PDB file of C-alpha atoms in Angstrom:
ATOM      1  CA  UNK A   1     -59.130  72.782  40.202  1.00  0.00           C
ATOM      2  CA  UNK A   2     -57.884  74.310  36.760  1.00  0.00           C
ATOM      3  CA  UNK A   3     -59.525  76.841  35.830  1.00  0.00           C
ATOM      4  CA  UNK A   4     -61.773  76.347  32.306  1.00  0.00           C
ATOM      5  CA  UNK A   5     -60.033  79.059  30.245  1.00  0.00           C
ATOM      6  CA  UNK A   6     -60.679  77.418  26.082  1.00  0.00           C
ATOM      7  CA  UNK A   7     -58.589  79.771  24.520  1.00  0.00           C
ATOM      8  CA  UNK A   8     -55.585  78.082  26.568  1.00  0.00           C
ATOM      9  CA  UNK A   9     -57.306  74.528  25.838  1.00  0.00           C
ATOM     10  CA  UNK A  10     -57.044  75.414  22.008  1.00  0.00           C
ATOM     11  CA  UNK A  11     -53.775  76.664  22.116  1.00  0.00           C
ATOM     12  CA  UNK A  12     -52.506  73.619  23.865  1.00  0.00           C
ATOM     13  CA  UNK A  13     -54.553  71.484  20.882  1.00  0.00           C
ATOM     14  CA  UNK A  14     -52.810  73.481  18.381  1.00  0.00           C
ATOM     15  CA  UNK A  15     -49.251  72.961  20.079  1.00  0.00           C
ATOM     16  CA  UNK A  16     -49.803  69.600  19.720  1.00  0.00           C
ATOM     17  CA  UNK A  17     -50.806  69.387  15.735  1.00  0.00           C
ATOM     18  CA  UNK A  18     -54.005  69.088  15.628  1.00  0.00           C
ATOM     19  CA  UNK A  19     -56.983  71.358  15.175  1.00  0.00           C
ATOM     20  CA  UNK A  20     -60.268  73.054  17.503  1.00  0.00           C
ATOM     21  CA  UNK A  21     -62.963  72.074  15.441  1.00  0.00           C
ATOM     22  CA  UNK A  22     -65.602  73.249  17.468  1.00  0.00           C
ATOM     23  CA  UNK A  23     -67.548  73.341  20.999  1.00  0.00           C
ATOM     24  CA  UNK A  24     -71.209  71.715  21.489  1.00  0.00           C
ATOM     25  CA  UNK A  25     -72.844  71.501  24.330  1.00  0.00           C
ATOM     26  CA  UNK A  26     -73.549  67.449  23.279  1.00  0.00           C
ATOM     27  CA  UNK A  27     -77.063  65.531  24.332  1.00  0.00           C
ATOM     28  CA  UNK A  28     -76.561  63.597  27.421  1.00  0.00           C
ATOM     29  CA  UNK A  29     -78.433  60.356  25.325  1.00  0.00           C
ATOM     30  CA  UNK A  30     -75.212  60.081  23.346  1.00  0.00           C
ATOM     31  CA  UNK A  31     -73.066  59.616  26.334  1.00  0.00           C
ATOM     32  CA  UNK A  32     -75.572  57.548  28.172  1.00  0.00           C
ATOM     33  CA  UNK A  33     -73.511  54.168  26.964  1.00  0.00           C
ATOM     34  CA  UNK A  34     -70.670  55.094  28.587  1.00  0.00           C
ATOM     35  CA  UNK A  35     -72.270  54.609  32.100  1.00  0.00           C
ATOM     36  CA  UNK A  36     -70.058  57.739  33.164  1.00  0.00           C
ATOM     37  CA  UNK A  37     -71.662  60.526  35.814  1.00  0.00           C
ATOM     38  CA  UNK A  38     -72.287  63.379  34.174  1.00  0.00           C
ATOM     39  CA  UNK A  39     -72.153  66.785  35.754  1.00  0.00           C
ATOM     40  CA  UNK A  40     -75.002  69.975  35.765  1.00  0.00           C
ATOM     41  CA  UNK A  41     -73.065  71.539  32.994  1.00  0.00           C
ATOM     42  CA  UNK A  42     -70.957  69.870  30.220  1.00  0.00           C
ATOM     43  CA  UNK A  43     -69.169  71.178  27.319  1.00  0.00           C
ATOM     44  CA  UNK A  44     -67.251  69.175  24.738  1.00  0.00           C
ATOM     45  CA  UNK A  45     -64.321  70.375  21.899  1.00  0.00           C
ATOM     46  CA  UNK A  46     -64.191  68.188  18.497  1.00  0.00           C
ATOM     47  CA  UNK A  47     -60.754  67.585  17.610  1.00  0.00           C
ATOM     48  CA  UNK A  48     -58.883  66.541  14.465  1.00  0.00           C
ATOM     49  CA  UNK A  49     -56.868  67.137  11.716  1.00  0.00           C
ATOM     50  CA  UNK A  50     -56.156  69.524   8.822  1.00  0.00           C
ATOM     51  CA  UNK A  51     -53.971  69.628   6.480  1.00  0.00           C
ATOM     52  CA  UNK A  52     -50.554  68.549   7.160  1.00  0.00           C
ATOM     53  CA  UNK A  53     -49.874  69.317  10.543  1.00  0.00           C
ATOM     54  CA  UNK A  54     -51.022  66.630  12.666  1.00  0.00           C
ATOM     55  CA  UNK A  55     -48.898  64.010  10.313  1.00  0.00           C
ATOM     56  CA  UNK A  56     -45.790  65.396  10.732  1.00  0.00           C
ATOM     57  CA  UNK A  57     -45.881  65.252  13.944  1.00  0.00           C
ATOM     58  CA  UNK A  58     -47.526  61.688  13.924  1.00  0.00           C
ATOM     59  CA  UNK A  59     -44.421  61.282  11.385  1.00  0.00           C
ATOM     60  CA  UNK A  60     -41.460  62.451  13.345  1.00  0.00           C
ATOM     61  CA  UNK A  61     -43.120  61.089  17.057  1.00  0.00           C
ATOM     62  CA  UNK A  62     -44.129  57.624  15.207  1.00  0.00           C
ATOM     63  CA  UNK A  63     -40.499  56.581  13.841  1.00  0.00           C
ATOM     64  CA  UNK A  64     -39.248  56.903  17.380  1.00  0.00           C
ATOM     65  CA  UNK A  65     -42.289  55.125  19.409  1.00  0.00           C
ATOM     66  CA  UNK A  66     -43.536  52.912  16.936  1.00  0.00           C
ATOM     67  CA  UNK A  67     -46.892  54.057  17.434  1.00  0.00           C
ATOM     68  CA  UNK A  68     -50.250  53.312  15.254  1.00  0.00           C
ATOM     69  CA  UNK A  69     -51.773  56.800  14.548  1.00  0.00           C
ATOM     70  CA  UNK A  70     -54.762  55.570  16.581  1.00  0.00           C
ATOM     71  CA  UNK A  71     -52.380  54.571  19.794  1.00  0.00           C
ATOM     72  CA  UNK A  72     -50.761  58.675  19.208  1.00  0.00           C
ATOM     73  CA  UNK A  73     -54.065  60.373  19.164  1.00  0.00           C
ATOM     74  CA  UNK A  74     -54.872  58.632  22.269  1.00  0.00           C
ATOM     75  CA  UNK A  75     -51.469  59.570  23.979  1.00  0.00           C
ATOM     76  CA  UNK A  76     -51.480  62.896  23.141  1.00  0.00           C
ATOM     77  CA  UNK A  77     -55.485  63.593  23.091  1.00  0.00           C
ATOM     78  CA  UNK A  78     -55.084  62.261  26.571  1.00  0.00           C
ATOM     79  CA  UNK A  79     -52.463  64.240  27.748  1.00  0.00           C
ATOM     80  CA  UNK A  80     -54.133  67.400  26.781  1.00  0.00           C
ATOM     81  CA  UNK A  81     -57.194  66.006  28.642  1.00  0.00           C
ATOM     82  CA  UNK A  82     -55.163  65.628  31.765  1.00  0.00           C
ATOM     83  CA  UNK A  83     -53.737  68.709  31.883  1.00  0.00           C
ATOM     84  CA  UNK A  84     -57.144  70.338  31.792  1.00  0.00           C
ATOM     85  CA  UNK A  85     -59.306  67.540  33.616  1.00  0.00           C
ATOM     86  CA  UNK A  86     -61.160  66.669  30.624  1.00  0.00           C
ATOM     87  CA  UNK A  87     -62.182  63.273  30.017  1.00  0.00           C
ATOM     88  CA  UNK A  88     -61.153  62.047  26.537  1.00  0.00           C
ATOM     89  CA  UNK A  89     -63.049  60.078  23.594  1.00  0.00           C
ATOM     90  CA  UNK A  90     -62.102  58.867  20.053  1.00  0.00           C
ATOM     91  CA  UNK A  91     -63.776  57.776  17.320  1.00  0.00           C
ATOM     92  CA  UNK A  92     -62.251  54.624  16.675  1.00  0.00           C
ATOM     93  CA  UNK A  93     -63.300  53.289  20.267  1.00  0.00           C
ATOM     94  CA  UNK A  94     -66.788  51.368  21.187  1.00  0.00           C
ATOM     95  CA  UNK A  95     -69.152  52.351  22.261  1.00  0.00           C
ATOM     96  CA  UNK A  96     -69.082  54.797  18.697  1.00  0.00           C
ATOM     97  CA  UNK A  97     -70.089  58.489  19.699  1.00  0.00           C
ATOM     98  CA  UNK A  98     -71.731  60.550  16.684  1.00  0.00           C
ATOM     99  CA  UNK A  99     -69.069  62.294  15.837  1.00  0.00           C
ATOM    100  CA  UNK A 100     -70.264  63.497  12.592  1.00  0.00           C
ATOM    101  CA  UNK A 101     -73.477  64.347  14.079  1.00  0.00           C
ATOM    102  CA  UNK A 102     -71.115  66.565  16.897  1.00  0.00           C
ATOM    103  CA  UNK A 103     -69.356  68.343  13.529  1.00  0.00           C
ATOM    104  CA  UNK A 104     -72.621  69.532  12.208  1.00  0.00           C
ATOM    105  CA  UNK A 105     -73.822  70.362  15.513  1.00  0.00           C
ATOM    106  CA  UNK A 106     -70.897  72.710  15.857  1.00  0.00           C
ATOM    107  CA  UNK A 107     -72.344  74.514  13.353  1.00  0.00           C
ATOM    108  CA  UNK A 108     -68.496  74.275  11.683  1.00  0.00           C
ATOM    109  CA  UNK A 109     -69.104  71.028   9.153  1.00  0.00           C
ATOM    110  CA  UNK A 110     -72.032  70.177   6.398  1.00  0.00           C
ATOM    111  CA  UNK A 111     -72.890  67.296   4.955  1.00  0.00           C
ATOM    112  CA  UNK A 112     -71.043  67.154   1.359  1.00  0.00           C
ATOM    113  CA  UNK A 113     -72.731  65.111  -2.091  1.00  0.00           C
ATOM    114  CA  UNK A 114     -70.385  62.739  -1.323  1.00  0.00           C
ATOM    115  CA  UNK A 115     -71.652  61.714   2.085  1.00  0.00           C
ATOM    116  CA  UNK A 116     -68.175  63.413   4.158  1.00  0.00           C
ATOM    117  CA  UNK A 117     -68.485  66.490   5.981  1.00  0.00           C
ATOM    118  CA  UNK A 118     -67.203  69.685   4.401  1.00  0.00           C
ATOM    119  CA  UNK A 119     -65.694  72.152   6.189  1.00  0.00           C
ATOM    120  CA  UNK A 120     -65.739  75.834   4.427  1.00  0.00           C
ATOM    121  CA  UNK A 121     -61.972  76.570   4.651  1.00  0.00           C
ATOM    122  CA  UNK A 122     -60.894  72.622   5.292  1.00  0.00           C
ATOM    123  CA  UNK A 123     -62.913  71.503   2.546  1.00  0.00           C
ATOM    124  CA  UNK A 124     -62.977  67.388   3.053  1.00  0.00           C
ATOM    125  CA  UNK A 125     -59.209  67.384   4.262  1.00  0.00           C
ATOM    126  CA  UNK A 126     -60.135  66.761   7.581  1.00  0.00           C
ATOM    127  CA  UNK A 127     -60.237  63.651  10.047  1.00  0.00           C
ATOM    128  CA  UNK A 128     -61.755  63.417  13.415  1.00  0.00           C
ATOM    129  CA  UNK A 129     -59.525  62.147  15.977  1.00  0.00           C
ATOM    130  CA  UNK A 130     -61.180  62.784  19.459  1.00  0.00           C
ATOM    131  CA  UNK A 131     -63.118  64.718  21.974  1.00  0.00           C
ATOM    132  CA  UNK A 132     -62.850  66.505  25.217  1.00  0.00           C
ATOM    133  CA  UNK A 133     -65.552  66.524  27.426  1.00  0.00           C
ATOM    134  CA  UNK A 134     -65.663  69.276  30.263  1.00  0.00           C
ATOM    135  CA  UNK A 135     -67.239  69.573  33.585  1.00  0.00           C
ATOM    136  CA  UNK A 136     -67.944  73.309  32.768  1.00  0.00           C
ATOM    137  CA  UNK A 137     -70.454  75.402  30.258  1.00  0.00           C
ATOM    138  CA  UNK A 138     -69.722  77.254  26.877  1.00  0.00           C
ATOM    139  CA  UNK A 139     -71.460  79.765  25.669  1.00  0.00           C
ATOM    140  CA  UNK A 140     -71.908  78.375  22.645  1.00  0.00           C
ATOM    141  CA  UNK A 141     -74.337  81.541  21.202  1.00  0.00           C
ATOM    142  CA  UNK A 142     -70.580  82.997  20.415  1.00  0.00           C
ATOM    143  CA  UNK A 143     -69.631  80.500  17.486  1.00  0.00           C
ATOM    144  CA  UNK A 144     -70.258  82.519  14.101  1.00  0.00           C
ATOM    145  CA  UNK A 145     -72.844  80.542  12.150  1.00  0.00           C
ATOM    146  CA  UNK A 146     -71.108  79.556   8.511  1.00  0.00           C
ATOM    147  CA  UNK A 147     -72.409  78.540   5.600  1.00  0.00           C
ATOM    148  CA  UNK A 148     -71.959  75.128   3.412  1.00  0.00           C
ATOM    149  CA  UNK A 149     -69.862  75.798   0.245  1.00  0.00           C
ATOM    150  CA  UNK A 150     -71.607  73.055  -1.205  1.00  0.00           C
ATOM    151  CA  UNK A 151     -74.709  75.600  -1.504  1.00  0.00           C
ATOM    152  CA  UNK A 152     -72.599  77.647  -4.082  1.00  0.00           C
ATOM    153  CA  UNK A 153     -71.367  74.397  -6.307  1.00  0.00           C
ATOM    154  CA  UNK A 154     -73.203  74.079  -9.070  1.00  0.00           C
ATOM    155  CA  UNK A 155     -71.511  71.890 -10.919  1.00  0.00           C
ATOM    156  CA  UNK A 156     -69.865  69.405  -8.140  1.00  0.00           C
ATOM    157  CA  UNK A 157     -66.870  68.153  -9.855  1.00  0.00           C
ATOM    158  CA  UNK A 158     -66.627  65.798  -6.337  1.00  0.00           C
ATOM    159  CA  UNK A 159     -69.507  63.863  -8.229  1.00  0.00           C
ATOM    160  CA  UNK A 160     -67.987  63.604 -11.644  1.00  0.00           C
ATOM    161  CA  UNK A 161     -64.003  63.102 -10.647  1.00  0.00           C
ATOM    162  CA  UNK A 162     -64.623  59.240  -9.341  1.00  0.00           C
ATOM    163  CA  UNK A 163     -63.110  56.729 -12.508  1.00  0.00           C
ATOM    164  CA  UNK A 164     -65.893  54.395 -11.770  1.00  0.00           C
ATOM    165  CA  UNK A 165     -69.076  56.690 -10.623  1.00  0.00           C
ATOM    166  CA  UNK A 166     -69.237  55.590  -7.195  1.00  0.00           C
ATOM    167  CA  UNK A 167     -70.769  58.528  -5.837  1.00  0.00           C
ATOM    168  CA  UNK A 168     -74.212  59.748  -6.635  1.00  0.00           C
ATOM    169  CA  UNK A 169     -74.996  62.618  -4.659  1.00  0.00           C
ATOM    170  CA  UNK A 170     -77.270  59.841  -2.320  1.00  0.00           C
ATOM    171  CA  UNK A 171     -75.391  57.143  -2.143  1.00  0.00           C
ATOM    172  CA  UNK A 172     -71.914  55.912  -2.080  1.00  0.00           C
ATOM    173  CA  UNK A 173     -71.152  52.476  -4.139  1.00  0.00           C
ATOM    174  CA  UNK A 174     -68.720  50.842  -1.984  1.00  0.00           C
ATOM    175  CA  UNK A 175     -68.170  47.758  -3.808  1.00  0.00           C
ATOM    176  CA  UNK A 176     -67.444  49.370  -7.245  1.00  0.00           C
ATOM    177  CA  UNK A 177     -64.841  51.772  -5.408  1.00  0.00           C
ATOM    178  CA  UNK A 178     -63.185  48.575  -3.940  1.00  0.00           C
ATOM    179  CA  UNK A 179     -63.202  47.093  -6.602  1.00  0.00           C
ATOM    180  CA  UNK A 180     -61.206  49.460  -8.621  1.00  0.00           C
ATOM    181  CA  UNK A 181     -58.910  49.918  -6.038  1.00  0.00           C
ATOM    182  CA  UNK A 182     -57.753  46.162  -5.706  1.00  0.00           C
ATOM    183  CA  UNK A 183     -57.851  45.425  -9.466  1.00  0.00           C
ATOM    184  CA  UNK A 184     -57.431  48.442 -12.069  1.00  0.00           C
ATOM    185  CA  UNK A 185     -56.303  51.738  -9.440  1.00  0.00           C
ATOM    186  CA  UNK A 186     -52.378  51.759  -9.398  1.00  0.00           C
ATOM    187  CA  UNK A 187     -51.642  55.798  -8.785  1.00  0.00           C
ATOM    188  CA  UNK A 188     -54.453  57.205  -9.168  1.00  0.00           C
ATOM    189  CA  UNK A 189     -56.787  57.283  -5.666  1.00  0.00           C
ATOM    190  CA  UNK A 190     -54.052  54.555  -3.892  1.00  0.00           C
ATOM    191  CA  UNK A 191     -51.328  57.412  -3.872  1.00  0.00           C
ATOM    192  CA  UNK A 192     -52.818  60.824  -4.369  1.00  0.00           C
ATOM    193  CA  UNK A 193     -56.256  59.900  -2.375  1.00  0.00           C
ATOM    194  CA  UNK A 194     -60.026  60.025  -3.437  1.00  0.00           C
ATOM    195  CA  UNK A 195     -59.967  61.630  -6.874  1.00  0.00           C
ATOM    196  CA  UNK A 196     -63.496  62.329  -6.018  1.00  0.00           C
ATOM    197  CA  UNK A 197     -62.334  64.144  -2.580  1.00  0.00           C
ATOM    198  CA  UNK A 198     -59.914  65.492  -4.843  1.00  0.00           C
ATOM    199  CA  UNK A 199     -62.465  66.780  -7.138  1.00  0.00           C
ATOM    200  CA  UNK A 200     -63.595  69.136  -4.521  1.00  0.00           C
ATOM    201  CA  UNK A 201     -62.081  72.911  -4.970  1.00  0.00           C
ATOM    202  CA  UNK A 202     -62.614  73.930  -1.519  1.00  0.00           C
ATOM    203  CA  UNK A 203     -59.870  72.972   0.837  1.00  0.00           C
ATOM    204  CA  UNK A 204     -57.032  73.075  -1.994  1.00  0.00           C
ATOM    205  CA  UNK A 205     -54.030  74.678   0.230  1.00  0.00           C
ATOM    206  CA  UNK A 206     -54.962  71.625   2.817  1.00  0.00           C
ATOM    207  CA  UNK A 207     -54.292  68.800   0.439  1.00  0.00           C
ATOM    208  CA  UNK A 208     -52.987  65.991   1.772  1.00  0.00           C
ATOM    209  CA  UNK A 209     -49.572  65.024   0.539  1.00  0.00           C
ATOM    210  CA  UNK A 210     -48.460  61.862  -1.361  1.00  0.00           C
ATOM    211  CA  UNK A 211     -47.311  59.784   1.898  1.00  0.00           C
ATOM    212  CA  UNK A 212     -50.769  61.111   4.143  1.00  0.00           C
ATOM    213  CA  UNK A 213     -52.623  60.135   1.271  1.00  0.00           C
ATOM    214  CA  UNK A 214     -51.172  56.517   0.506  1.00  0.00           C
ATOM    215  CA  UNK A 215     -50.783  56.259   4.366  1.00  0.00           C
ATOM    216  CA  UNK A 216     -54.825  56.102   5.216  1.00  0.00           C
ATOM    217  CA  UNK A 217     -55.805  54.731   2.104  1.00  0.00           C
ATOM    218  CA  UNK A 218     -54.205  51.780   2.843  1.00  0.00           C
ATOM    219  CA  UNK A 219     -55.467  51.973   6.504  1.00  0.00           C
ATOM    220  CA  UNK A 220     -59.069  52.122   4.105  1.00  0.00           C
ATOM    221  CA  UNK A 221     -57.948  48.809   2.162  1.00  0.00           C
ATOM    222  CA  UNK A 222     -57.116  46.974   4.960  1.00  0.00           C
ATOM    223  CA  UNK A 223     -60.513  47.030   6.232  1.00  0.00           C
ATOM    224  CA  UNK A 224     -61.413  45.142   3.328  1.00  0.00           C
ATOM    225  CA  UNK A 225     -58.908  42.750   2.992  1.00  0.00           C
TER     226      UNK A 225
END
């Protein structure tokens, strides 16, 4: 059996691009859909992106495989997951798992004005791409408690930077943000991403670039078209 060492787990995610985001010890009710036995003791590591990291490598690996970014997080999610017996889950699979719920319950992610999670050194550059669940207990009393930088902002530019006020602080006006997308957006939020995410001044250094950024809001778009 290997041994459950997560330092050597997190070092393996980081190898591979993406980031630790955090270990919960998750509610068994949010697994109970995927009929799955679960062990006495169960542990489970968020993982995502940050920055640029994960799509260069989703870059370089893609061109050669002619993989959808959904199709390479589950390759090399599940890899990792082999090599430590881990059983793997993503977000973009049914049943759904909470995993924004999990990123609060970390203790790692807060709910932002904008609806996102915030992360305080991440800001809202941040996807979440998959989970590991372990047969095996974490002492999760270790994890330094943080604190939302959205407690600090008093005058949350993320509110004020959207062209056509889609965000409210309570809710999110999807229609009017379509809307400018498909008929009067042409560099703005298409190519450089969410001027409202933009907005935001935590997070700067993880920015995504031009090609990240045009690159899932088009994967955005096409669930409207």
């Amino acid at each position: 059996m290997v041994e459950f060492n997560p330092a050597e787990i997190e070092a393996d995610v980081s190898d591979a691009g993406l980031v630790s985001f955090g270990w919960i010890v998750p509610d068994r009710d949010d697994l109970a859909g995927l009929s799955i036995e679960l062990p006495e003791q169960i542990s489970l590591l968020l993982l995502g992106n940050a920055g640029a990291d994960m799509w260069q490598r989703f870059s370089d690996e893609a061109d050669h495989h002619g993989q959808s970014l959904d199709h390479w997080c589950r390759a090399t999610i599940g890899s990792i997951a082999d090599n430590f017996q881990a059983r793997a889950f993503y977000p973009f699979e049914k049943p759904h798992l909470p995993f924004q719920r999990w990123a609060v319950q970390s203790g790692s992610f807060f709910k932002s004005p904008l609806g996102l999670t915030i992360h305080p050194e991440y800001g809202l550059w941040h996807g979440f791409r998959g989970a590991l669940l372990f047969a095996n207990g974490y002492d999760i009393s270790s994890v330094e408690p943080q604190v939302s930088p959205c407690r600090s902002c008093v005058d949350r530019p993320c509110l004020t930077s959207c062209p056509v006020n889609a965000f409210s602080g309570e809710e999110y006006d999807v229609p009017a943000c379509v809307e400018h997308l498909k008929t009067r957006d042409t560099t703005n939020c298409l190519q450089s991403a969410c001027a409202a995410r933009r907005g935001c001044p935590i997070g700067k250094d993880y920015t995504y670039a031009k090609s990240q950024a045009t690159f899932h809001m088009a994967s955005f778009m096409r669930s409207f078209s």
